[in-house]
Amino acid sequence: MTQHMTRPLLQAQRVYKNYGANEVLKGVDLDVMPGTVVCILGPSGSGKSTFLRCINHLERIRSGRISIDGDLIGYRQDGDKLHELDEKAISRQRAEVGMVFQDFNLFAHYTAAENVMAGPVLVRGEDRTSARARAIELLTRVGLADKVDAYPRQLSGGQQQRVAIARALAMRPKLMLFDEPTSALDPELVGEVLDVMRALAAEGQTMIVVTHEVGFAREVADVVVFMDQGVILEQGPPTAVLNNPSNPRTQSFLSKVLT
Amino acid sequence: MTTEVQDTPRTGELEIRAIPPKHPWRWAAAAVVVLLAAMLVYSMLTNPRYQWDVVFSWLLARTILRGLLLTLALTAVSMLTGILLGVVFAVMRGSPNRLLSGAAGVYIWFFRGTPLLVQLVFWFNLSALYPRIVVGVPFGGPELTALNANALISPMTAAFLGLALNEAAYMAEIVRAGIVSVPAGQLQAASALGFTRMTTMRRIVLPQAMRVIIPPTGNQTISMLKTSSLVSVLAIPELLYSAQIVYARTFQTIPLLIVVSIWYLALTSVLTVAQGKIERRFSAGEET
Ligand SMILES: Nc1ncnc2c1ncn2[C@@H]1O[C@H](COP(=O)(O)OP(=O)(O)OP(=O)(O)O)[C@@H](O)[C@H]1O
Ligand SMILES: [Mg+2]
């Protein structure tokens, strides 16, 4: 167990990413230990979403390396060259990483249960009966036992986001990525989603959460990361980064969010 | 659409009666329409040149029914092929590969930009352009087998090719509109779950695109039923040409055209009802 804890689950090393002339990530380094929660804060356009999307290879990086559990993501190393993996191999890697989006992105033609079953049935080829049983179990866990057969349009934003979390969990991901999961929600619905995420963190799920909820970061995060203009300016325990930021840009950002 | 205001008077208060507005011009127009309709019906019943007896004697004639069957078969086969090819071209059109999407674009541009009648005659005369169709190594390599284009492109093949390839161009645009109607976020969510592009297309995109694709496809089918009459220029004995063969012999042109019209009307009416049913079934699934 202790030996397991020594290796980071996620290792991102000198990750560079650009869109044309726009350099979005300029050498991001981040280690995430298994069972920990990392919250990423930072101003709009700093590259937080882009970084998350690189972690499951929804975006190609220009240079650097990202590995999960020691497996290089998106590429196969051959000497000093990296070759992009084929679609099947990339899909298999993505299936190990859960992702929750700002806009929920539920499949509109599927019920809540069918959304949760989609991954296990269509990606892993599990049989529908056991997948449905597990979907109901997961939906119960996120407090939606009574919404199993509801379609997304019949659900509130908070309920949709909880279905989206259950859908990602159905793949038993090693790592969960959250991209501003509460930013599209009415204020009174934010709490129910954060509660689910809090419970997940308590169960030991490894999570990277991009959020503007400083309160959540303070309470749940093991590590808070402050990102600006494509680099990580500061990282450390929440008390250090949130209470005594050393970088002036972190200070000015926090003073804006906290007031 | 008249909106009639119905005030329910509350007891104890002043009663106000709402008088709906009068529309004298609307009534006048309606009267004119009734008059014209009556004149038309009267002339249809009394003008002997309609030859209703001839109409009814040919309506169920074997040659006409055979033509009708061929029309239905051509419509079904061309439409099905058009839909399948349309899906292929629509997916190509959306491909990140410029060559694939460009090729689909040129196809659509060409087949929508030239008249179907011209395309049909073109296919019919393909043997003038390529007298021999050769299977073998291209650009002057050895030939495996060569076919006489005249024998290969029968009028029936030309008709089928013309209708189906033209339809594919229109269906490609319809399917494309359906595909882009599915929010991009769902595609990302599918990728993030580990779906391959193929599974995403089959399980997430196309089922949702159907809602957008089905109504215009119904219209295309109804349109195809009527458009298939164009292949009469290739001497294919479908409904119209079957009637033409008869009246070329008997000179009963008008009655036979009436026979043809009755059948087209009957078929399009049936298809319209079916289309309504299918659309309602699909939207019912959407609303609940
Ligand atoms: N698909 C794309 N094509 C081109 N540029 C992009 C694309 N996605 C993001 N960018 C650019 O990359 C930069 C970083 O964007 P990103 O979405 O990662 O920021 P963010 O930190 O998540 O911001 P926010 O808090 O607003 O979500 C921005 O300048 C953005 O315009
Ligand atoms: Mg973002």
Coordinates of C-alpha atoms and ligand atoms in Angstrom, one line a residue:
Chain A
M1 CA 0.0 0.0 0.0
T2 CA 2.7 2.5 1.0
Q3 CA 4.7 1.4 -2.0
H4 CA 1.7 2.1 -4.2
M5 CA 1.5 5.6 -2.8
T6 CA 5.0 6.4 -3.9
R7 CA 4.2 6.6 -7.6
P8 CA 1.9 9.4 -8.9
L9 CA -1.2 8.2 -10.7
L10 CA -0.9 11.1 -13.2
Q11 CA 2.4 12.5 -14.3
A12 CA 2.4 15.5 -16.6
Q13 CA 5.8 16.7 -17.7
R14 CA 6.6 19.8 -19.6
V15 CA 3.3 19.7 -21.5
Y16 CA 3.1 22.2 -24.4
K17 CA 0.0 22.8 -26.5
N18 CA -0.7 25.4 -29.1
Y19 CA -3.6 26.3 -31.4
G20 CA -1.9 27.7 -34.4
A21 CA 0.2 30.7 -33.2
N22 CA -1.7 30.7 -29.8
E23 CA 0.5 29.0 -27.2
V24 CA -2.0 27.7 -24.7
L25 CA 0.1 25.4 -22.5
K26 CA 3.7 26.4 -22.0
G27 CA 5.4 23.6 -20.0
V28 CA 2.9 22.3 -17.5
D29 CA 4.2 19.9 -14.8
L30 CA 1.8 18.2 -12.5
D31 CA 1.9 15.0 -10.4
V32 CA -1.3 13.7 -8.9
M33 CA -1.0 11.0 -6.2
P34 CA -3.6 8.2 -6.1
G35 CA -6.6 9.0 -3.9
T36 CA -6.0 12.7 -3.8
V37 CA -8.0 15.6 -5.0
V38 CA -6.3 18.4 -7.0
C39 CA -8.3 21.6 -7.6
I40 CA -7.1 23.8 -10.4
L41 CA -7.9 27.5 -10.2
G42 CA -7.0 30.3 -12.6
P43 CA -8.4 33.1 -14.7
S44 CA -10.4 32.5 -17.9
G45 CA -8.3 31.5 -20.9
S46 CA -5.4 30.3 -18.7
G47 CA -5.6 26.8 -20.3
K48 CA -7.3 24.9 -17.6
S49 CA -9.8 23.1 -19.8
T50 CA -7.1 22.5 -22.5
F51 CA -4.9 20.8 -19.9
L52 CA -7.8 18.5 -18.8
R53 CA -8.5 17.7 -22.4
C54 CA -4.9 16.8 -23.0
I55 CA -5.0 14.3 -20.1
N56 CA -7.4 12.1 -22.0
H57 CA -6.0 12.9 -25.3
L58 CA -9.1 14.8 -26.6
E59 CA -6.3 17.2 -27.7
R60 CA -2.9 16.4 -29.1
I61 CA 0.0 17.9 -27.2
R62 CA 2.9 19.4 -29.1
S63 CA 5.6 18.2 -26.7
G64 CA 6.0 16.8 -23.2
R65 CA 4.5 13.7 -21.8
I66 CA 1.5 12.7 -19.9
S67 CA 1.2 9.3 -18.3
I68 CA -1.4 7.6 -16.1
D69 CA -0.3 4.6 -14.0
G70 CA 2.9 4.6 -15.9
D71 CA 1.2 4.3 -19.3
L72 CA 2.0 7.1 -21.8
I73 CA -1.3 8.7 -22.9
G74 CA -2.0 9.0 -26.6
Y75 CA 1.5 7.9 -27.8
R76 CA 3.8 5.0 -28.0
Q77 CA 7.5 5.6 -27.4
D78 CA 9.9 4.3 -29.9
G79 CA 13.5 5.3 -29.0
D80 CA 13.4 9.1 -28.8
K81 CA 10.3 9.3 -31.0
L82 CA 6.6 9.4 -30.0
H83 CA 4.1 7.8 -32.3
E84 CA 0.4 8.5 -31.9
L85 CA -1.6 5.4 -30.8
D86 CA -4.4 4.0 -33.1
E87 CA -8.0 4.9 -32.3
K88 CA -8.8 1.6 -30.5
A89 CA -5.8 2.1 -28.1
I90 CA -6.7 5.7 -27.4
S91 CA -10.3 4.8 -26.7
R92 CA -9.2 2.1 -24.3
Q93 CA -7.1 4.7 -22.4
R94 CA -9.9 7.2 -22.4
A95 CA -12.2 4.6 -20.9
E96 CA -10.0 4.6 -17.8
V97 CA -10.4 8.4 -17.3
G98 CA -13.8 9.8 -16.4
M99 CA -14.7 13.3 -17.5
V100 CA -17.5 15.6 -16.4
F101 CA -18.2 18.8 -18.4
Q102 CA -19.6 22.2 -17.6
D103 CA -22.6 21.6 -19.8
F104 CA -23.3 18.0 -18.6
N105 CA -23.5 16.7 -22.2
L106 CA -25.8 13.9 -21.5
F107 CA -27.0 11.8 -24.5
A108 CA -30.4 13.4 -25.1
H109 CA -32.0 10.3 -26.6
Y110 CA -31.1 8.1 -23.6
T111 CA -32.7 7.9 -20.2
A112 CA -30.6 8.5 -17.1
A113 CA -30.0 4.8 -16.7
E114 CA -29.2 4.4 -20.4
N115 CA -26.7 7.2 -20.2
V116 CA -25.0 5.5 -17.3
M117 CA -25.0 2.2 -19.1
A118 CA -23.7 3.6 -22.3
G119 CA -20.0 3.2 -21.4
P120 CA -20.1 -0.3 -20.0
V121 CA -22.4 -1.6 -22.8
L122 CA -21.1 0.2 -25.9
V123 CA -17.4 0.4 -25.0
R124 CA -16.7 -2.6 -22.8
G125 CA -19.4 -4.9 -24.2
E126 CA -21.0 -5.7 -20.8
D127 CA -24.4 -7.3 -20.9
R128 CA -27.4 -4.9 -20.5
T129 CA -28.9 -6.5 -17.4
S130 CA -26.0 -6.3 -15.1
A131 CA -25.1 -2.8 -16.6
R132 CA -28.5 -1.6 -15.8
A133 CA -28.4 -3.0 -12.2
R134 CA -25.1 -1.1 -11.7
A135 CA -26.5 2.0 -13.3
I136 CA -29.4 2.0 -10.8
E137 CA -26.9 1.5 -8.0
L138 CA -24.8 4.5 -9.2
L139 CA -27.8 6.7 -9.7
T140 CA -28.9 5.8 -6.2
R141 CA -25.5 6.8 -4.9
V142 CA -25.9 10.3 -6.5
G143 CA -29.4 10.6 -5.1
L144 CA -31.4 10.0 -8.3
A145 CA -33.0 6.6 -7.5
D146 CA -36.3 8.0 -8.6
K147 CA -35.1 9.4 -11.9
V148 CA -33.7 6.2 -13.4
D149 CA -36.0 6.3 -16.4
A150 CA -36.2 10.1 -16.9
Y151 CA -34.8 11.7 -20.0
P152 CA -32.2 14.5 -19.6
R153 CA -34.8 17.2 -20.6
Q154 CA -36.9 16.2 -17.7
L155 CA -34.1 16.8 -15.2
S156 CA -32.8 20.0 -13.6
G157 CA -29.3 21.1 -14.3
G158 CA -28.1 19.7 -11.0
Q159 CA -29.7 16.4 -11.6
Q160 CA -28.3 16.2 -15.1
Q161 CA -24.8 16.8 -13.8
R162 CA -25.2 14.1 -11.2
V163 CA -26.2 11.7 -14.0
A164 CA -23.1 12.8 -15.9
I165 CA -21.0 12.0 -12.8
A166 CA -22.6 8.5 -12.5
R167 CA -22.1 8.0 -16.2
A168 CA -18.3 8.6 -15.8
L169 CA -18.1 6.5 -12.7
A170 CA -19.7 3.5 -14.5
M171 CA -16.4 2.9 -16.2
R172 CA -14.7 2.6 -12.8
P173 CA -12.2 5.3 -13.8
K174 CA -8.8 5.5 -12.2
L175 CA -9.0 9.3 -12.5
M176 CA -11.9 11.7 -12.7
L177 CA -11.6 15.0 -14.5
F178 CA -14.2 17.8 -13.7
D179 CA -14.2 20.9 -15.9
E180 CA -16.1 23.6 -14.0
P181 CA -18.9 21.1 -13.1
T182 CA -21.0 23.7 -11.3
S183 CA -20.5 26.8 -13.5
A184 CA -23.6 26.3 -15.6
L185 CA -25.9 25.7 -12.6
D186 CA -28.3 28.0 -10.8
P187 CA -26.8 28.9 -7.4
E188 CA -29.3 26.8 -5.5
L189 CA -28.3 23.7 -7.4
V190 CA -24.5 24.0 -6.9
G191 CA -24.6 22.4 -3.5
E192 CA -26.1 19.0 -4.5
V193 CA -23.4 18.5 -7.1
L194 CA -20.6 19.5 -4.8
D195 CA -22.0 17.1 -2.2
V196 CA -21.7 14.2 -4.6
M197 CA -18.1 15.2 -5.4
R198 CA -17.3 15.5 -1.7
A199 CA -18.6 12.0 -1.1
L200 CA -16.5 10.7 -4.0
A201 CA -13.4 12.4 -2.6
A202 CA -14.1 10.8 0.8
E203 CA -14.2 7.4 -0.9
G204 CA -10.7 7.9 -2.2
Q205 CA -11.5 8.6 -5.9
T206 CA -8.6 10.4 -7.5
M207 CA -9.9 13.7 -9.0
I208 CA -8.7 16.7 -10.8
V209 CA -11.3 19.5 -10.5
V210 CA -11.2 22.8 -12.4
T211 CA -13.4 25.1 -10.4
H212 CA -14.1 28.6 -9.3
E213 CA -15.6 27.3 -6.0
V214 CA -12.8 28.4 -3.7
G215 CA -14.7 27.1 -0.7
F216 CA -14.9 23.6 -2.2
A217 CA -11.2 23.7 -3.0
R218 CA -10.3 24.8 0.5
E219 CA -12.4 22.0 2.1
V220 CA -11.8 19.1 -0.2
A221 CA -8.6 19.6 -2.1
D222 CA -5.3 18.0 -1.1
V223 CA -3.5 20.1 -3.5
V224 CA -4.6 23.5 -5.0
V225 CA -3.0 24.5 -8.3
F226 CA -3.0 28.0 -9.6
M227 CA -2.7 28.3 -13.4
D228 CA -2.2 31.4 -15.4
Q229 CA -1.2 32.0 -19.1
G230 CA -0.5 28.4 -19.7
V231 CA 1.8 27.6 -16.8
I232 CA 1.3 26.5 -13.2
L233 CA 2.3 29.5 -11.1
E234 CA 1.8 27.9 -7.7
Q235 CA 0.8 24.6 -6.2
G236 CA 0.5 23.2 -2.7
P237 CA -1.9 22.5 0.2
P238 CA -5.0 24.7 0.1
T239 CA -4.0 26.6 3.3
A240 CA -0.7 27.6 1.7
V241 CA -2.0 28.5 -1.8
L242 CA -5.3 30.1 -0.7
N243 CA -4.3 31.8 2.5
N244 CA -0.7 32.8 1.8
P245 CA -0.2 32.9 -1.9
S246 CA 3.4 33.8 -2.7
N247 CA 2.9 34.8 -6.3
P248 CA 1.4 38.3 -6.9
R249 CA -0.8 37.1 -9.7
T250 CA -2.3 34.4 -7.5
Q251 CA -2.9 37.1 -4.9
S252 CA -4.7 39.4 -7.2
F253 CA -6.8 36.5 -8.7
L254 CA -7.8 35.3 -5.2
S255 CA -8.7 38.8 -4.0
K256 CA -11.0 39.1 -7.0
V257 CA -12.7 35.7 -6.5
L258 CA -13.0 35.9 -2.8
T259 CA -14.7 39.3 -2.6
Chain B
M1 CA -58.2 31.8 -38.5
T2 CA -60.6 34.0 -36.7
T3 CA -60.0 34.8 -33.1
E4 CA -63.2 35.2 -31.3
V5 CA -63.2 37.0 -28.0
Q6 CA -65.5 35.5 -25.5
D7 CA -65.9 37.6 -22.4
T8 CA -67.6 35.8 -19.6
P9 CA -69.5 38.5 -17.8
R10 CA -69.1 38.5 -14.1
T11 CA -72.3 38.7 -12.2
G12 CA -73.1 42.1 -10.8
E13 CA -70.9 43.9 -13.3
L14 CA -71.8 45.6 -16.4
E15 CA -72.3 43.0 -19.1
I16 CA -70.1 43.5 -22.2
R17 CA -70.9 41.4 -25.2
A18 CA -68.0 40.9 -27.6
I19 CA -69.1 41.0 -31.3
P20 CA -66.7 39.1 -33.6
P21 CA -65.5 41.3 -36.5
K22 CA -67.2 40.7 -39.8
H23 CA -65.1 39.7 -42.8
P24 CA -67.1 40.6 -45.9
W25 CA -64.1 40.1 -48.3
R26 CA -63.4 36.7 -47.0
W27 CA -67.0 35.7 -47.7
A28 CA -66.8 37.2 -51.2
A29 CA -63.6 35.2 -51.9
A30 CA -65.2 32.0 -50.6
A31 CA -68.2 32.6 -52.8
V32 CA -66.0 33.0 -55.9
V33 CA -64.1 29.8 -55.1
V34 CA -67.3 27.8 -54.7
L35 CA -68.6 29.1 -58.0
L36 CA -65.4 28.2 -59.8
A37 CA -65.4 24.7 -58.2
A38 CA -69.0 24.2 -59.3
M39 CA -68.1 25.2 -62.8
L40 CA -65.2 22.8 -62.9
V41 CA -67.2 19.8 -61.6
Y42 CA -70.1 20.6 -64.0
S43 CA -67.7 20.6 -67.0
M44 CA -66.0 17.4 -65.8
L45 CA -69.4 15.7 -65.6
T46 CA -70.8 17.1 -68.9
N47 CA -67.9 17.5 -71.2
P48 CA -67.8 14.2 -73.1
R49 CA -64.2 14.6 -74.0
Y50 CA -63.2 13.6 -70.5
Q51 CA -64.4 10.1 -71.5
W52 CA -64.9 8.9 -68.0
D53 CA -65.9 5.5 -69.3
V54 CA -62.5 5.1 -70.9
V55 CA -60.8 6.3 -67.7
F56 CA -62.5 3.6 -65.7
S57 CA -61.9 0.9 -68.3
W58 CA -58.2 1.6 -68.1
L59 CA -57.8 2.4 -64.4
L60 CA -57.3 -1.3 -63.4
A61 CA -56.0 -2.5 -66.8
R62 CA -53.1 -5.0 -66.5
T63 CA -50.6 -2.8 -68.4
I64 CA -51.3 0.2 -66.2
L65 CA -51.0 -1.9 -63.0
R66 CA -47.7 -3.3 -64.2
G67 CA -46.5 0.2 -64.8
L68 CA -47.6 1.2 -61.4
L69 CA -45.6 -1.7 -59.9
L70 CA -42.5 -0.6 -61.7
T71 CA -43.0 3.0 -60.5
L72 CA -43.2 1.7 -57.0
A73 CA -40.2 -0.5 -57.4
L74 CA -38.1 2.2 -59.0
T75 CA -39.1 4.6 -56.2
A76 CA -38.3 2.2 -53.5
V77 CA -34.9 1.0 -54.9
S78 CA -33.7 4.4 -55.9
M79 CA -34.8 6.0 -52.6
L80 CA -33.1 3.3 -50.5
T81 CA -29.9 3.5 -52.5
G82 CA -30.1 7.3 -52.4
I83 CA -30.5 7.2 -48.6
L84 CA -27.6 4.8 -48.1
L85 CA -25.3 6.8 -50.4
G86 CA -26.6 10.0 -48.9
V87 CA -25.4 8.8 -45.4
V88 CA -22.0 7.9 -46.9
F89 CA -21.6 11.3 -48.6
A90 CA -22.9 13.2 -45.5
V91 CA -20.3 11.4 -43.3
M92 CA -17.6 12.1 -45.9
R93 CA -18.7 15.7 -46.1
G94 CA -18.0 16.1 -42.3
S95 CA -14.7 14.2 -42.4
P96 CA -11.6 16.1 -41.2
N97 CA -9.9 14.8 -44.3
R98 CA -10.1 17.6 -46.8
L99 CA -9.9 15.2 -49.8
L100 CA -12.9 13.2 -48.6
S101 CA -15.0 16.2 -47.7
G102 CA -14.0 17.9 -50.9
A103 CA -15.0 14.9 -53.0
A104 CA -18.4 14.7 -51.3
G105 CA -18.8 18.5 -51.9
V106 CA -18.1 18.2 -55.6
Y107 CA -20.5 15.3 -55.9
I108 CA -23.3 17.2 -54.2
W109 CA -22.5 20.3 -56.3
F110 CA -22.6 18.4 -59.5
F111 CA -25.7 16.3 -59.0
R112 CA -27.7 19.2 -57.5
G113 CA -26.5 21.6 -60.1
T114 CA -27.6 19.8 -63.2
P115 CA -31.2 18.8 -64.2
L116 CA -32.2 15.2 -63.4
L117 CA -33.5 14.9 -66.9
V118 CA -30.1 15.7 -68.3
Q119 CA -28.4 13.2 -66.0
L120 CA -30.8 10.5 -67.0
V121 CA -30.2 11.0 -70.7
F122 CA -26.5 11.2 -69.9
W123 CA -26.5 7.8 -68.2
F124 CA -28.5 6.4 -71.1
N125 CA -25.8 7.5 -73.5
L126 CA -22.9 6.6 -71.4
S127 CA -21.7 4.1 -74.0
A128 CA -21.1 7.0 -76.4
L129 CA -18.5 8.3 -73.9
Y130 CA -17.1 5.0 -72.7
P131 CA -17.9 2.4 -75.3
R132 CA -16.0 -0.3 -73.3
I133 CA -15.9 -0.6 -69.6
V134 CA -12.7 -2.2 -68.6
V135 CA -11.8 -4.0 -65.4
G136 CA -8.1 -4.1 -65.0
V137 CA -5.1 -2.0 -64.0
P138 CA -5.9 1.7 -64.7
F139 CA -3.8 4.2 -66.8
G140 CA -3.1 1.8 -69.6
G141 CA -2.2 -1.4 -67.6
P142 CA -3.3 -4.9 -68.5
E143 CA -7.0 -5.6 -68.9
L144 CA -8.7 -8.3 -66.9
T145 CA -12.0 -8.1 -68.6
A146 CA -13.8 -5.6 -70.8
L147 CA -17.6 -5.2 -71.0
N148 CA -19.7 -3.6 -73.7
A149 CA -21.1 -0.5 -72.1
N150 CA -24.2 -0.7 -74.3
A151 CA -25.0 -4.0 -72.8
L152 CA -24.1 -3.1 -69.2
I153 CA -26.0 0.2 -69.1
S154 CA -29.5 -0.9 -70.1
P155 CA -32.2 1.7 -70.0
M156 CA -33.3 0.3 -66.7
T157 CA -29.8 0.6 -65.2
A158 CA -29.6 4.2 -66.6
A159 CA -32.9 5.0 -64.9
F160 CA -31.9 3.5 -61.6
L161 CA -28.5 5.2 -61.6
G162 CA -29.9 8.5 -62.6
L163 CA -32.6 8.5 -59.9
A164 CA -30.5 7.0 -57.1
L165 CA -27.3 9.1 -57.7
N166 CA -29.3 12.3 -57.9
E167 CA -31.3 11.4 -54.8
A168 CA -28.0 10.7 -52.9
A169 CA -26.9 14.3 -53.4
Y170 CA -30.1 15.6 -51.9
M171 CA -30.1 13.0 -49.1
A172 CA -26.5 13.9 -48.3
E173 CA -27.5 17.4 -47.5
I174 CA -30.5 16.3 -45.4
V175 CA -28.5 13.8 -43.4
R176 CA -25.7 16.3 -43.0
A177 CA -28.2 18.8 -41.5
G178 CA -29.3 16.0 -39.1
I179 CA -25.8 15.2 -38.1
V180 CA -24.8 18.8 -37.3
S181 CA -28.0 19.2 -35.3
V182 CA -26.5 16.9 -32.6
P183 CA -24.7 19.1 -30.0
A184 CA -20.9 18.8 -30.2
G185 CA -20.7 18.4 -26.4
Q186 CA -22.3 14.9 -26.7
L187 CA -19.6 13.9 -29.2
Q188 CA -17.0 15.0 -26.8
A189 CA -18.7 13.1 -23.9
A190 CA -18.8 10.0 -26.1
S191 CA -15.1 10.3 -27.0
A192 CA -14.2 10.8 -23.3
L193 CA -16.1 7.6 -22.4
G194 CA -14.0 5.7 -24.9
F195 CA -16.4 5.5 -27.8
T196 CA -14.8 5.0 -31.2
R197 CA -15.9 7.4 -33.9
M198 CA -17.9 4.7 -35.6
T199 CA -19.8 3.8 -32.4
T200 CA -20.4 7.5 -31.7
M201 CA -21.9 7.9 -35.2
R202 CA -24.1 4.9 -35.0
R203 CA -25.3 5.1 -31.4
I204 CA -25.2 8.8 -30.5
V205 CA -25.4 10.9 -33.7
L206 CA -27.6 9.1 -36.2
P207 CA -30.4 8.2 -33.8
Q208 CA -30.7 11.8 -32.7
A209 CA -30.2 13.1 -36.3
M210 CA -33.3 11.0 -37.3
R211 CA -35.6 13.6 -35.8
V212 CA -34.3 16.1 -38.2
I213 CA -33.8 13.7 -41.1
I214 CA -37.1 11.9 -41.3
P215 CA -39.6 14.7 -42.2
P216 CA -37.6 15.9 -45.3
T217 CA -36.9 12.3 -46.3
G218 CA -40.7 11.7 -46.4
N219 CA -41.0 14.6 -48.7
Q220 CA -38.2 13.3 -50.9
T221 CA -39.9 9.9 -51.1
I222 CA -43.2 11.5 -52.2
S223 CA -41.2 13.6 -54.7
M224 CA -39.3 10.6 -56.0
L225 CA -42.6 8.8 -56.7
K226 CA -43.6 11.6 -59.0
T227 CA -40.1 12.3 -60.4
S228 CA -39.7 8.7 -61.4
S229 CA -42.1 9.6 -64.3
L230 CA -39.1 11.3 -65.9
V231 CA -37.6 8.0 -66.8
S232 CA -40.4 7.6 -69.4
V233 CA -38.0 9.4 -71.7
L234 CA -35.8 6.3 -71.6
A235 CA -38.8 4.2 -72.6
I236 CA -39.0 2.5 -69.3
P237 CA -42.6 1.1 -69.0
E238 CA -43.3 2.7 -65.6
L239 CA -46.7 4.2 -64.9
L240 CA -46.5 7.2 -67.3
Y241 CA -44.8 5.4 -70.1
S242 CA -47.3 2.5 -69.9
A243 CA -50.1 5.0 -70.4
Q244 CA -48.2 6.7 -73.2
I245 CA -47.9 3.4 -75.0
V246 CA -51.6 2.9 -74.8
Y247 CA -52.6 6.4 -76.0
A248 CA -50.1 6.3 -78.8
R249 CA -52.2 3.4 -80.1
T250 CA -55.7 4.5 -79.1
F251 CA -55.3 8.3 -79.2
Q252 CA -57.2 8.5 -75.8
T253 CA -54.6 10.9 -74.5
I254 CA -56.6 12.8 -71.9
P255 CA -58.4 9.8 -70.3
L256 CA -55.1 8.0 -69.9
L257 CA -53.4 11.0 -68.4
I258 CA -56.3 11.1 -66.0
V259 CA -55.8 7.5 -65.1
V260 CA -52.1 8.2 -64.4
S261 CA -53.0 11.3 -62.3
I262 CA -55.5 9.3 -60.3
W263 CA -52.8 6.7 -59.4
Y264 CA -50.2 9.3 -58.6
L265 CA -52.7 11.1 -56.3
A266 CA -53.7 7.9 -54.6
L267 CA -50.1 6.9 -53.9
T268 CA -48.9 10.3 -52.7
S269 CA -52.0 10.5 -50.4
V270 CA -51.1 7.1 -48.9
L271 CA -47.5 8.2 -48.5
T272 CA -48.5 11.5 -46.9
V273 CA -50.6 9.7 -44.3
A274 CA -47.8 7.2 -43.6
Q275 CA -45.4 10.1 -43.3
G276 CA -47.6 11.9 -40.8
K277 CA -47.8 8.6 -38.7
I278 CA -44.1 8.1 -38.7
E279 CA -43.3 11.7 -37.8
R280 CA -45.8 11.6 -35.0
R281 CA -44.3 8.3 -33.6
F282 CA -40.9 9.9 -33.6
S283 CA -41.9 13.1 -32.0
A284 CA -44.0 11.2 -29.4
G285 CA -40.8 9.4 -28.3
E286 CA -39.1 12.8 -28.0
E287 CA -41.7 14.5 -25.8
T288 CA -42.2 12.0 -23.1
Ligands
LIG1 N1 -10.4 24.4 -30.0 C1 -9.7 25.6 -29.8 N2 -9.2 26.2 -30.9 C2 -8.5 27.3 -30.8 N3 -8.2 27.9 -29.6 C3 -8.7 27.4 -28.5 C4 -9.5 26.2 -28.6 N4 -9.8 25.8 -27.3 C5 -9.3 26.8 -26.5 N5 -8.6 27.7 -27.2 C6 -7.8 28.9 -26.7 O1 -7.0 28.4 -25.7 C7 -6.9 29.3 -24.6 C8 -7.1 28.5 -23.3 O2 -8.5 28.1 -23.3 P1 -9.1 27.2 -22.2 O3 -10.5 26.8 -22.6 O4 -8.2 26.0 -21.9 O5 -9.1 28.2 -20.9 P2 -9.7 28.0 -19.5 O6 -8.6 28.2 -18.5 O7 -10.4 26.7 -19.4 O8 -10.7 29.2 -19.4 P3 -12.2 29.3 -18.8 O9 -12.1 29.5 -17.4 O10 -12.8 30.4 -19.6 O11 -12.9 28.0 -19.1 C9 -7.8 30.4 -24.9 O12 -7.1 31.5 -25.4 C10 -8.7 29.8 -26.0 O13 -9.2 30.8 -26.8
MG2 MG -12.5 26.1 -19.3

